[in-house]
mmCIF file of C-alpha atoms in Angstrom:
data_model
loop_
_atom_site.group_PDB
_atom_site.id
_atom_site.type_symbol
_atom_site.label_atom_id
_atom_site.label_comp_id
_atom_site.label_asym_id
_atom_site.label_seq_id
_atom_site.Cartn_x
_atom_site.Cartn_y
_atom_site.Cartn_z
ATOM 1 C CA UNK A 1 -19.332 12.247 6.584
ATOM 2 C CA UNK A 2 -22.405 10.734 5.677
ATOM 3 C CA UNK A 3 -23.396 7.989 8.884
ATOM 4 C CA UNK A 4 -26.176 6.560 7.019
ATOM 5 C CA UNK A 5 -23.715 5.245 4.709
ATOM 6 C CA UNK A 6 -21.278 4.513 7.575
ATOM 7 C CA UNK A 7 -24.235 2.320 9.254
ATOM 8 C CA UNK A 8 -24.942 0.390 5.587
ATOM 9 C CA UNK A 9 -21.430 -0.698 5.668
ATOM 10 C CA UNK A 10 -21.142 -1.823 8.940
ATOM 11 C CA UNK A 11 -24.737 -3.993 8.256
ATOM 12 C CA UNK A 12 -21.999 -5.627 5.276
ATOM 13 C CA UNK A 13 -19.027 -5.808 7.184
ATOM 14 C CA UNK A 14 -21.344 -8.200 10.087
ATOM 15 C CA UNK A 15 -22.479 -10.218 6.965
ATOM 16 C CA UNK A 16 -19.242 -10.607 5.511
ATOM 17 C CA UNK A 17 -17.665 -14.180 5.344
ATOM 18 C CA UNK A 18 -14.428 -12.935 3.383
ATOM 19 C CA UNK A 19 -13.967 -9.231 3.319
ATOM 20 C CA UNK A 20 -10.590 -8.022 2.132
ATOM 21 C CA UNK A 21 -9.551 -4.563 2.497
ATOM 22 C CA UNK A 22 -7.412 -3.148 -0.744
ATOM 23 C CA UNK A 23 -5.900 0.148 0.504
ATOM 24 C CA UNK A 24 -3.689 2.431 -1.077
ATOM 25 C CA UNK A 25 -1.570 6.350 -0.191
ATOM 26 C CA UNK A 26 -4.678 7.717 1.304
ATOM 27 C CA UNK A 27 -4.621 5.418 4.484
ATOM 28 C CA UNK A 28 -1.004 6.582 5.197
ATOM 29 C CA UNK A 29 -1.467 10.419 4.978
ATOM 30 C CA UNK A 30 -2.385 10.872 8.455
ATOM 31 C CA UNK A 31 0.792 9.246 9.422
ATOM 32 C CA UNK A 32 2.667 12.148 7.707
ATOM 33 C CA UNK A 33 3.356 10.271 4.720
ATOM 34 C CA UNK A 34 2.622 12.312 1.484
ATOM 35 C CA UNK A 35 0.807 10.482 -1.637
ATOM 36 C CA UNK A 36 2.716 10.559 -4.750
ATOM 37 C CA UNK A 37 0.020 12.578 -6.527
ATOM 38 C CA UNK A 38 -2.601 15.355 -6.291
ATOM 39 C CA UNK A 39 -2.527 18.067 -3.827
ATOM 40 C CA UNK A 40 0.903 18.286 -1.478
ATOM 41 C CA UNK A 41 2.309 15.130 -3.769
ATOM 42 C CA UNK A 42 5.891 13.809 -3.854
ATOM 43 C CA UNK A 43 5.821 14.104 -7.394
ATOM 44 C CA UNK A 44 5.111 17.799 -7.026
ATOM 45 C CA UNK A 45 8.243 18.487 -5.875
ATOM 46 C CA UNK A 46 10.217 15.489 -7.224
ATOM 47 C CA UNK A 47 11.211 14.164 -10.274
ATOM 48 C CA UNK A 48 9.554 11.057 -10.928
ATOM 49 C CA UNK A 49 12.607 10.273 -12.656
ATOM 50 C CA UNK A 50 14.992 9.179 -9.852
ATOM 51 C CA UNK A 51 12.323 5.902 -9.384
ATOM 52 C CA UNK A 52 12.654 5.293 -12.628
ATOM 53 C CA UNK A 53 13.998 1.411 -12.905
ATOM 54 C CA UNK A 54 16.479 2.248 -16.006
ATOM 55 C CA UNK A 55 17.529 5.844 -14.159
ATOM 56 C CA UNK A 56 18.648 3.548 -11.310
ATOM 57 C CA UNK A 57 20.598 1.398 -13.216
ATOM 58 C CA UNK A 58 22.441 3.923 -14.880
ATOM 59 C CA UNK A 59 22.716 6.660 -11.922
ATOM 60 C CA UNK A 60 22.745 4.269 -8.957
ATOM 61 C CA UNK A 61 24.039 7.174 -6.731
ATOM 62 C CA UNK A 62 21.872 9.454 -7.591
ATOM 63 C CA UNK A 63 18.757 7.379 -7.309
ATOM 64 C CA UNK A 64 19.353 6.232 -3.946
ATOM 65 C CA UNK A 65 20.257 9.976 -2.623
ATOM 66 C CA UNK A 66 16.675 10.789 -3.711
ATOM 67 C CA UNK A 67 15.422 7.390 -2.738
ATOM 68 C CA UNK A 68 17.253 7.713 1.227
ATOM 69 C CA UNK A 69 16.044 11.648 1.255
ATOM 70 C CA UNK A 70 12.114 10.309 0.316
ATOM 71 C CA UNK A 71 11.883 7.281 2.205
ATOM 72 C CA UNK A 72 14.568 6.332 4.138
ATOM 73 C CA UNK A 73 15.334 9.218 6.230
ATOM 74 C CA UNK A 74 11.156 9.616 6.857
ATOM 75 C CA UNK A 75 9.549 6.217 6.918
ATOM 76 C CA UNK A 76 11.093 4.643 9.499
ATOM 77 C CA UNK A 77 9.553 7.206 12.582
ATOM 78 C CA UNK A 78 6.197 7.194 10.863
ATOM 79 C CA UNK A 79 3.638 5.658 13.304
ATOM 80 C CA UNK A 80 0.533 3.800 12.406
ATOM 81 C CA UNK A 81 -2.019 6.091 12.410
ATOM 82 C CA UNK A 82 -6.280 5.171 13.459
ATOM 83 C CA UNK A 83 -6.987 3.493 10.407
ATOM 84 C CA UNK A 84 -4.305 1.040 10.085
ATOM 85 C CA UNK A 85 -5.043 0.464 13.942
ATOM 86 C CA UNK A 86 -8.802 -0.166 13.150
ATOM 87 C CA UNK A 87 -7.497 -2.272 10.439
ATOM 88 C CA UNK A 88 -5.701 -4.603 12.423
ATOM 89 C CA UNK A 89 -8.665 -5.032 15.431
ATOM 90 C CA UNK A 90 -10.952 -5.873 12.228
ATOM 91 C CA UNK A 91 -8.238 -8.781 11.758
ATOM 92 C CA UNK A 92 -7.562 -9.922 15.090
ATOM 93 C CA UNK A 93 -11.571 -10.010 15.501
ATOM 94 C CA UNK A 94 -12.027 -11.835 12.503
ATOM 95 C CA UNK A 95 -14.041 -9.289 10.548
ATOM 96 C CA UNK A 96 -11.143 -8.891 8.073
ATOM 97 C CA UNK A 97 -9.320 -11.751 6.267
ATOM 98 C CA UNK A 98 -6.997 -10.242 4.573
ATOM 99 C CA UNK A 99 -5.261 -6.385 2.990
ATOM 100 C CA UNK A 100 -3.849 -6.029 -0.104
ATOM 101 C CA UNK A 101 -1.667 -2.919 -0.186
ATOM 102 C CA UNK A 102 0.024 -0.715 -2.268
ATOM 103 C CA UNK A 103 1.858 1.137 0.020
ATOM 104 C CA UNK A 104 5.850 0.710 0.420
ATOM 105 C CA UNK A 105 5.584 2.373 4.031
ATOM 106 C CA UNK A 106 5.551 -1.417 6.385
ATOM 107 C CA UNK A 107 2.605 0.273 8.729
ATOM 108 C CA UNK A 108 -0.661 -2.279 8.198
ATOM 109 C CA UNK A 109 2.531 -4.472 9.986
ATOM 110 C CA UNK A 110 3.099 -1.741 12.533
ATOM 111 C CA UNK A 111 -0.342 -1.661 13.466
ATOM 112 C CA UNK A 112 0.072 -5.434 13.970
ATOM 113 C CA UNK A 113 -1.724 -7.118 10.736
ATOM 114 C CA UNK A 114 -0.571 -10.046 10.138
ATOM 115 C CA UNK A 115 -1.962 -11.125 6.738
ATOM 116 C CA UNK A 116 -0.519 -8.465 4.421
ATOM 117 C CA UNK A 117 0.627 -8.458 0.593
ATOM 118 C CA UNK A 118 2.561 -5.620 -0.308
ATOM 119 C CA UNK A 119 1.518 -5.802 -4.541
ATOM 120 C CA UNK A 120 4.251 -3.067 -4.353
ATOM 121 C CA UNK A 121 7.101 -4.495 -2.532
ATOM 122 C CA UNK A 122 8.135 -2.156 0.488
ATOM 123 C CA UNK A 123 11.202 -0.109 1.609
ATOM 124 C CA UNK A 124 12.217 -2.298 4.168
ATOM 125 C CA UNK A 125 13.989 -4.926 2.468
ATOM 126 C CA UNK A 126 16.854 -4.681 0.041
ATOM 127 C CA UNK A 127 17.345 -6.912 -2.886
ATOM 128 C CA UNK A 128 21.193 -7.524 -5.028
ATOM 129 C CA UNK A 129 20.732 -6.411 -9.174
ATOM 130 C CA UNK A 130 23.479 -8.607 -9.537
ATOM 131 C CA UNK A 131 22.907 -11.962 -7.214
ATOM 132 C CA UNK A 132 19.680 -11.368 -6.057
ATOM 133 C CA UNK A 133 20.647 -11.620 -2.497
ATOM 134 C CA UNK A 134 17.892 -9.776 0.210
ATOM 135 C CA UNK A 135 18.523 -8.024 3.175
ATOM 136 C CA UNK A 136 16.493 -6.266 5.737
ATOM 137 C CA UNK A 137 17.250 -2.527 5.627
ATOM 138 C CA UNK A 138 19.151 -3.028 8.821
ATOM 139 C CA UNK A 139 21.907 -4.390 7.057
ATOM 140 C CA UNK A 140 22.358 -1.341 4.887
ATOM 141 C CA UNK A 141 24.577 2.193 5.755
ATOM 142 C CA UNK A 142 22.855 4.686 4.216
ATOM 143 C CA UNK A 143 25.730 6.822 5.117
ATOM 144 C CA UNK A 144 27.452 5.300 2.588
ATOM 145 C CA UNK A 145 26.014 5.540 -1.099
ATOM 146 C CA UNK A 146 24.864 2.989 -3.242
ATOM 147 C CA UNK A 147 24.374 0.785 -0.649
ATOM 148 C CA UNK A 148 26.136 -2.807 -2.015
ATOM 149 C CA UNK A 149 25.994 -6.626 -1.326
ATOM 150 C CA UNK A 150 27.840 -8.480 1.195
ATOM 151 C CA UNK A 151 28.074 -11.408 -1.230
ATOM 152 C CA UNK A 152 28.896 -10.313 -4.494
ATOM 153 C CA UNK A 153 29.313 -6.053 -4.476
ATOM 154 C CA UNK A 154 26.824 -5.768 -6.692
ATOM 155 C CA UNK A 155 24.538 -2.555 -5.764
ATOM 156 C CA UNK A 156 21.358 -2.852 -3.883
ATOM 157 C CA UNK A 157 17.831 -1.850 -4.911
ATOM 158 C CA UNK A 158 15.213 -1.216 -2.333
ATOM 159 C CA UNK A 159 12.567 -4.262 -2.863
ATOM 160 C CA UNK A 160 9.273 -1.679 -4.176
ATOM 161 C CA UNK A 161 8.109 -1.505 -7.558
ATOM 162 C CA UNK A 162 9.943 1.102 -9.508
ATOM 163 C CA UNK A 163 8.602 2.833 -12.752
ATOM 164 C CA UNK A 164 8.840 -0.093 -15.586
ATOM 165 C CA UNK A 165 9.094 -2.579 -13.132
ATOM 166 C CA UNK A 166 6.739 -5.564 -12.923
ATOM 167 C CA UNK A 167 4.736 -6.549 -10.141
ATOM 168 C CA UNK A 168 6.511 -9.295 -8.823
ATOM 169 C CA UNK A 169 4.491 -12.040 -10.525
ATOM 170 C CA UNK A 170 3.664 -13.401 -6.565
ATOM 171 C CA UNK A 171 2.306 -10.332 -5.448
ATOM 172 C CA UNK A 172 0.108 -10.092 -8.636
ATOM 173 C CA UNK A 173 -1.496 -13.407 -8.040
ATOM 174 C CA UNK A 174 -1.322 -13.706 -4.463
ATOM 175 C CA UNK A 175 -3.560 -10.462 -4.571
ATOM 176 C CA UNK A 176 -5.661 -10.970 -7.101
ATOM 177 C CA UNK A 177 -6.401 -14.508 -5.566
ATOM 178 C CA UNK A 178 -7.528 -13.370 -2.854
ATOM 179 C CA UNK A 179 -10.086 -10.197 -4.763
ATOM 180 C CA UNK A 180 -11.526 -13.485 -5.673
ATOM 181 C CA UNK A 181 -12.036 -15.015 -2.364
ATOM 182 C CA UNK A 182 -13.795 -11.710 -1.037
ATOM 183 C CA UNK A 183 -17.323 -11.421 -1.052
ATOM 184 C CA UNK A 184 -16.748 -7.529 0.336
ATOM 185 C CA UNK A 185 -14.092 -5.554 -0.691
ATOM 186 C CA UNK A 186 -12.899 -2.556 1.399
ATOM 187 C CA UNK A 187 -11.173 -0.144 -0.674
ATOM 188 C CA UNK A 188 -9.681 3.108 1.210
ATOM 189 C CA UNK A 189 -7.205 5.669 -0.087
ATOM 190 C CA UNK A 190 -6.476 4.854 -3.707
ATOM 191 C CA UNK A 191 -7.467 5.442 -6.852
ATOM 192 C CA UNK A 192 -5.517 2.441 -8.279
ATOM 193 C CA UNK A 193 -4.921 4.481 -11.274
ATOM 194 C CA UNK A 194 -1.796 1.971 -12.157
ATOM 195 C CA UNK A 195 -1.567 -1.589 -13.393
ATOM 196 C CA UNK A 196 -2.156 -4.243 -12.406
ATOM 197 C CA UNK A 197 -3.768 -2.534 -9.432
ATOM 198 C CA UNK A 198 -6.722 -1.078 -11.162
ATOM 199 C CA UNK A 199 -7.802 -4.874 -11.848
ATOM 200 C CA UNK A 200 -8.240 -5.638 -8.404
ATOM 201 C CA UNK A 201 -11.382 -4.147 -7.160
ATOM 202 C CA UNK A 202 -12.740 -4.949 -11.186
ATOM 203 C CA UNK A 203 -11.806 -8.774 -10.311
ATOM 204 C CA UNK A 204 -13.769 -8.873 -6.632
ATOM 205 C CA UNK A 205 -16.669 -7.413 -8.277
ATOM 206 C CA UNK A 206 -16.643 -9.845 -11.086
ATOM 207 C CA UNK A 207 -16.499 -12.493 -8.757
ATOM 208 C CA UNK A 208 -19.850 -10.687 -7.087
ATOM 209 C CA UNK A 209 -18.481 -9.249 -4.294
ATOM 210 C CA UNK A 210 -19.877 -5.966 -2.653
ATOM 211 C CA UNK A 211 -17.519 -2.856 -2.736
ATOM 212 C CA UNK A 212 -17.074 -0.231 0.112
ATOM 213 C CA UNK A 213 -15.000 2.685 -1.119
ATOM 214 C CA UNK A 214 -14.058 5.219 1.304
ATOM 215 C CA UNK A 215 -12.082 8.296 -0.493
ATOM 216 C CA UNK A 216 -11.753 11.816 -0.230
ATOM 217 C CA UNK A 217 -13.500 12.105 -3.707
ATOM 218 C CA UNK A 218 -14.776 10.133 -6.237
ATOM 219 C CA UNK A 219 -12.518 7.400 -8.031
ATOM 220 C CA UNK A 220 -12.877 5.590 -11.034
ATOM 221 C CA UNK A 221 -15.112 3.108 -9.079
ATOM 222 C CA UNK A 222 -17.082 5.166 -7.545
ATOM 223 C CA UNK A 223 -20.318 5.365 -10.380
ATOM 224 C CA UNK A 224 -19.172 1.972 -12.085
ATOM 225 C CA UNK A 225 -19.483 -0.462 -9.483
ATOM 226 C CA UNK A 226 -19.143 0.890 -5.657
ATOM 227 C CA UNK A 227 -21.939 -0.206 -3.621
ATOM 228 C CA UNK A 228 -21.448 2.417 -1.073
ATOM 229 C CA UNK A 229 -19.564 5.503 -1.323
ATOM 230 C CA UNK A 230 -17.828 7.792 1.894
ATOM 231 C CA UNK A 231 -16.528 10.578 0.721
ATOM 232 C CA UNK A 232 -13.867 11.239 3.856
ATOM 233 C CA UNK A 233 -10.499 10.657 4.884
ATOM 234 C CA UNK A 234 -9.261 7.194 5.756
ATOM 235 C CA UNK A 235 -8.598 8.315 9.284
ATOM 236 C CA UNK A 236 -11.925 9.165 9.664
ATOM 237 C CA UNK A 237 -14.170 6.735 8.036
ATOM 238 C CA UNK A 238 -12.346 3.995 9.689
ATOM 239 C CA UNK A 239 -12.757 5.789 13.317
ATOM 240 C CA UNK A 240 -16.096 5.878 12.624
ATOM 241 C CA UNK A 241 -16.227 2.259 11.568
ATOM 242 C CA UNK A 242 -14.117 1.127 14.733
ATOM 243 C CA UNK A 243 -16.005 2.692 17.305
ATOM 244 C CA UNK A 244 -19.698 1.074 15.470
ATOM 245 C CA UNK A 245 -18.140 -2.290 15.643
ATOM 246 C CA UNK A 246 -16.728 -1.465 19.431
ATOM 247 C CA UNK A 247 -13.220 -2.288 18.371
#
């Protein structure tokens, strides 16, 4: 890890009025959470096909067995790991304003941030196909599969952005309002190689902020318009980071 570059972006993080953090799979490896792509992806050993959105309205039961075996029966013991803590302090000391996530896994909440969109929904909450009723994931028994609605019996669908899904249009602008605010934008983990995600560091540096990626190799961003690039592990970088800013 290169703490030259470590020490520039901690000289932009003090200067920052508005920095936003945009943070994707990478932050939530170290938790024991595996990305969805690349080396020891879900999608190496999964079928994409069972988050498909029309799959899961034809095979409901089938969906949801993958769906409870991938996230249910593994997300809820995962534990914030450093740089979702280091995330928070930056929040509750006012360096960060906000993170815009695309993680399903609920842990920038866990860690204790408060000021969180999820642009891809999260696993937590439960939403009707048929009334669109919600319910926390509490209500549900996953012993018992498709999980259905107290109101009207109609099957539930965890809340998170399936494959052709939208964004929910919220999330969208909610996020991308606030890559507009930032004059610093931290991005960590992600590649954003999906829509509308891609757009968002493209939108903060069109509105002239400064970029800080931190990744375990180059992105898309990296050469086009990063300001400064570390090239290590979320968990690491953001260590770093905490301990310069005596978090």
């Amino acid at each position: 890890m290169d703490l030259k570059k470590i020490s520039e972006a901690i000289e932009l993080i003090r200067k920052s009025k508005y920095m936003v953090a945009f943070t994707g799979a990478g932050v939530s490896v170290e938790s024991g959470i595996p990305p969805f792509r690349g080396a020891g992806g879900l999608w190496n050993t999964t079928h994409p096909i069972f988050l498909e959105i029309e799959y899961f309205q034809k095979r409901p039961l089938q969906s949801w067995k993958k769906i409870k075996d991938i996230f249910y029966d593994k997300l809820s013991d995962a534990s914030p790991n450093i740089a979702h803590e280091v995330l928070a302090k930056m929040e509750k000391r006012s360096f960060l304003e906000f993170i815009i996530t695309q993680n399903i896994d609920h842990l920038h909440q866990k860690a204790g941030s408060k000021k969180v969109c999820e642009l891809h929904g999260t696993y937590r909450q439960l939403v009707c196909t048929k009334c669109s009723s919600e319910y926390d994931m509490s209500f549900a028994d996953l012993n018992f599969l498709p999980p259905t609605c107290f109101v009207c019996k109609g099957v539930l669908k965890p809340d998170m952005v399936f494959f052709n899904e939208p964004v929910s249009d919220f999330a969208k602008r909610h996020s991308f309002n606030e890559a507009k605010k930032a004059d610093l934008l931290l991005v960590i983990g992600t590649n954003a190689e999906v829509l509308p995600a891609a757009e968002i560091p493209e939108i903060a540096k069109n509105s002239d902020a400064k970029i800080i990626e931190i990744n375990i190799k180059p992105s898309p961003f990296t050469n086009t318009i990063t300001d400064i690039f570390i090239e290590a592990s979320a968990a690491d970088a953001m260590k770093e980071i905490g301990e310069m800013l005596y978090l």
